[in-house]
Amino acid sequence: MITLPLALLFYELFIVKEGIKESVYRALRFLPAFFLLTLVYIIWRKALFGGPAVLYYHRPFLWNFFTQLKVAAFYIKLFFMPGDLCLARDFPIAASFLETGVIFSFLLLASLIIISILSSRHYKVIALGLAWYLISLLPIAFMSSFYLVASEHHAYLPAIGLIIVLAYLNYRIFNSKNLK
């Protein structure tokens, strides 16, 4: 419930053909309602269940950050090659930035951020899709108390951003060839 308002804000900024000031003003009108709904949900869940139903495991923040970099890249791989799916994946914890998988994942995610920023002027749909993917991963990436660091259901909402990018690229390719 936290990522939807941010995704809608990016939609307002990237897609809607108005000035930035008008888009931000319109977005700020509905953002308090989303945050109020989130607060009501958290209070309701706490009252009914006594808190989140999550297995807690404490690990250092940097270990979790490095691991979630690898997990975000793993979700992209899983999106394009969905083999070996399972409910609870045993994912190795990364303790150093110098691990090969962490460096590769950092470069991949940094390139997605750069592509999103550079494409925001002419290819707004691509920027929106990449921003959707990255924003949707933020709540999971910074919750270091999860015992399971990689679960396929965490990638469902971010996958919508990748689907937006692929659908737009498919449209551009087949529209440019005038195939009917």
PDB file of N, CA and C in Angstrom, residues 10 20 32 34 60 62 68-70 74-75 86 93 108 113 132 155 162 176:
ATOM      1  N   PHE A  10       4.682   8.749 -10.027  1.00  0.00           N
ATOM      2  CA  PHE A  10       5.537   8.645 -11.204  1.00  0.00           C
ATOM      3  C   PHE A  10       4.715   8.631 -12.484  1.00  0.00           C
ATOM      4  N   ILE A  20       4.867  19.956 -14.484  1.00  0.00           N
ATOM      5  CA  ILE A  20       5.261  19.231 -13.279  1.00  0.00           C
ATOM      6  C   ILE A  20       4.502  19.768 -12.072  1.00  0.00           C
ATOM      7  N   PRO A  32      -2.533  11.762   0.597  1.00  0.00           N
ATOM      8  CA  PRO A  32      -2.945  11.600   2.002  1.00  0.00           C
ATOM      9  C   PRO A  32      -4.002  10.506   2.191  1.00  0.00           C
ATOM     10  N   PHE A  34      -4.257   7.703   0.498  1.00  0.00           N
ATOM     11  CA  PHE A  34      -3.561   6.411   0.463  1.00  0.00           C
ATOM     12  C   PHE A  34      -2.813   6.159   1.770  1.00  0.00           C
ATOM     13  N   PRO A  60      22.559  -7.847   9.894  1.00  0.00           N
ATOM     14  CA  PRO A  60      23.016  -6.460   9.728  1.00  0.00           C
ATOM     15  C   PRO A  60      22.405  -5.795   8.496  1.00  0.00           C
ATOM     16  N   LEU A  62      23.633  -3.779   6.203  1.00  0.00           N
ATOM     17  CA  LEU A  62      24.396  -3.885   4.956  1.00  0.00           C
ATOM     18  C   LEU A  62      24.295  -5.279   4.349  1.00  0.00           C
ATOM     19  N   GLN A  68      19.592  -7.992  -0.915  1.00  0.00           N
ATOM     20  CA  GLN A  68      18.440  -7.540  -1.683  1.00  0.00           C
ATOM     21  C   GLN A  68      18.837  -7.010  -3.059  1.00  0.00           C
ATOM     22  N   LEU A  69      20.056  -6.535  -3.216  1.00  0.00           N
ATOM     23  CA  LEU A  69      20.539  -6.199  -4.559  1.00  0.00           C
ATOM     24  C   LEU A  69      20.548  -7.459  -5.437  1.00  0.00           C
ATOM     25  N   LYS A  70      21.062  -8.538  -4.871  1.00  0.00           N
ATOM     26  CA  LYS A  70      21.084  -9.801  -5.612  1.00  0.00           C
ATOM     27  C   LYS A  70      19.674 -10.321  -5.868  1.00  0.00           C
ATOM     28  N   PHE A  74      17.832 -11.205  -9.302  1.00  0.00           N
ATOM     29  CA  PHE A  74      17.291 -12.563  -9.424  1.00  0.00           C
ATOM     30  C   PHE A  74      15.838 -12.530  -9.889  1.00  0.00           C
ATOM     31  N   TYR A  75      15.051 -11.578  -9.404  1.00  0.00           N
ATOM     32  CA  TYR A  75      13.654 -11.462  -9.826  1.00  0.00           C
ATOM     33  C   TYR A  75      13.553 -11.137 -11.315  1.00  0.00           C
ATOM     34  N   CYS A  86       9.568 -21.951  -6.521  1.00  0.00           N
ATOM     35  CA  CYS A  86       9.251 -22.576  -5.245  1.00  0.00           C
ATOM     36  C   CYS A  86       8.682 -21.532  -4.292  1.00  0.00           C
ATOM     37  N   ILE A  93      22.882 -15.324   1.847  1.00  0.00           N
ATOM     38  CA  ILE A  93      23.056 -13.966   2.360  1.00  0.00           C
ATOM     39  C   ILE A  93      24.404 -13.424   1.879  1.00  0.00           C
ATOM     40  N   LEU A 108      23.540  -3.774 -12.668  1.00  0.00           N
ATOM     41  CA  LEU A 108      22.272  -3.960 -13.379  1.00  0.00           C
ATOM     42  C   LEU A 108      21.223  -2.971 -12.893  1.00  0.00           C
ATOM     43  N   ILE A 113      18.230   2.346 -13.335  1.00  0.00           N
ATOM     44  CA  ILE A 113      17.942   3.703 -12.853  1.00  0.00           C
ATOM     45  C   ILE A 113      18.379   4.732 -13.885  1.00  0.00           C
ATOM     46  N   TRP A 132       8.451   1.799 -11.816  1.00  0.00           N
ATOM     47  CA  TRP A 132       7.489   0.924 -11.125  1.00  0.00           C
ATOM     48  C   TRP A 132       8.211  -0.286 -10.550  1.00  0.00           C
ATOM     49  N   ALA A 155       7.815 -10.635  -6.070  1.00  0.00           N
ATOM     50  CA  ALA A 155       8.105 -10.094  -7.398  1.00  0.00           C
ATOM     51  C   ALA A 155       6.852  -9.862  -8.239  1.00  0.00           C
ATOM     52  N   LEU A 162       7.962  -4.416 -15.445  1.00  0.00           N
ATOM     53  CA  LEU A 162       8.651  -5.063 -16.558  1.00  0.00           C
ATOM     54  C   LEU A 162       7.681  -5.381 -17.694  1.00  0.00           C
ATOM     55  N   SER A 176       6.147   0.292 -35.786  1.00  0.00           N
ATOM     56  CA  SER A 176       7.078   0.943 -36.704  1.00  0.00           C
ATOM     57  C   SER A 176       7.176   0.205 -38.033  1.00  0.00           C
TER      58      SER A 176
END
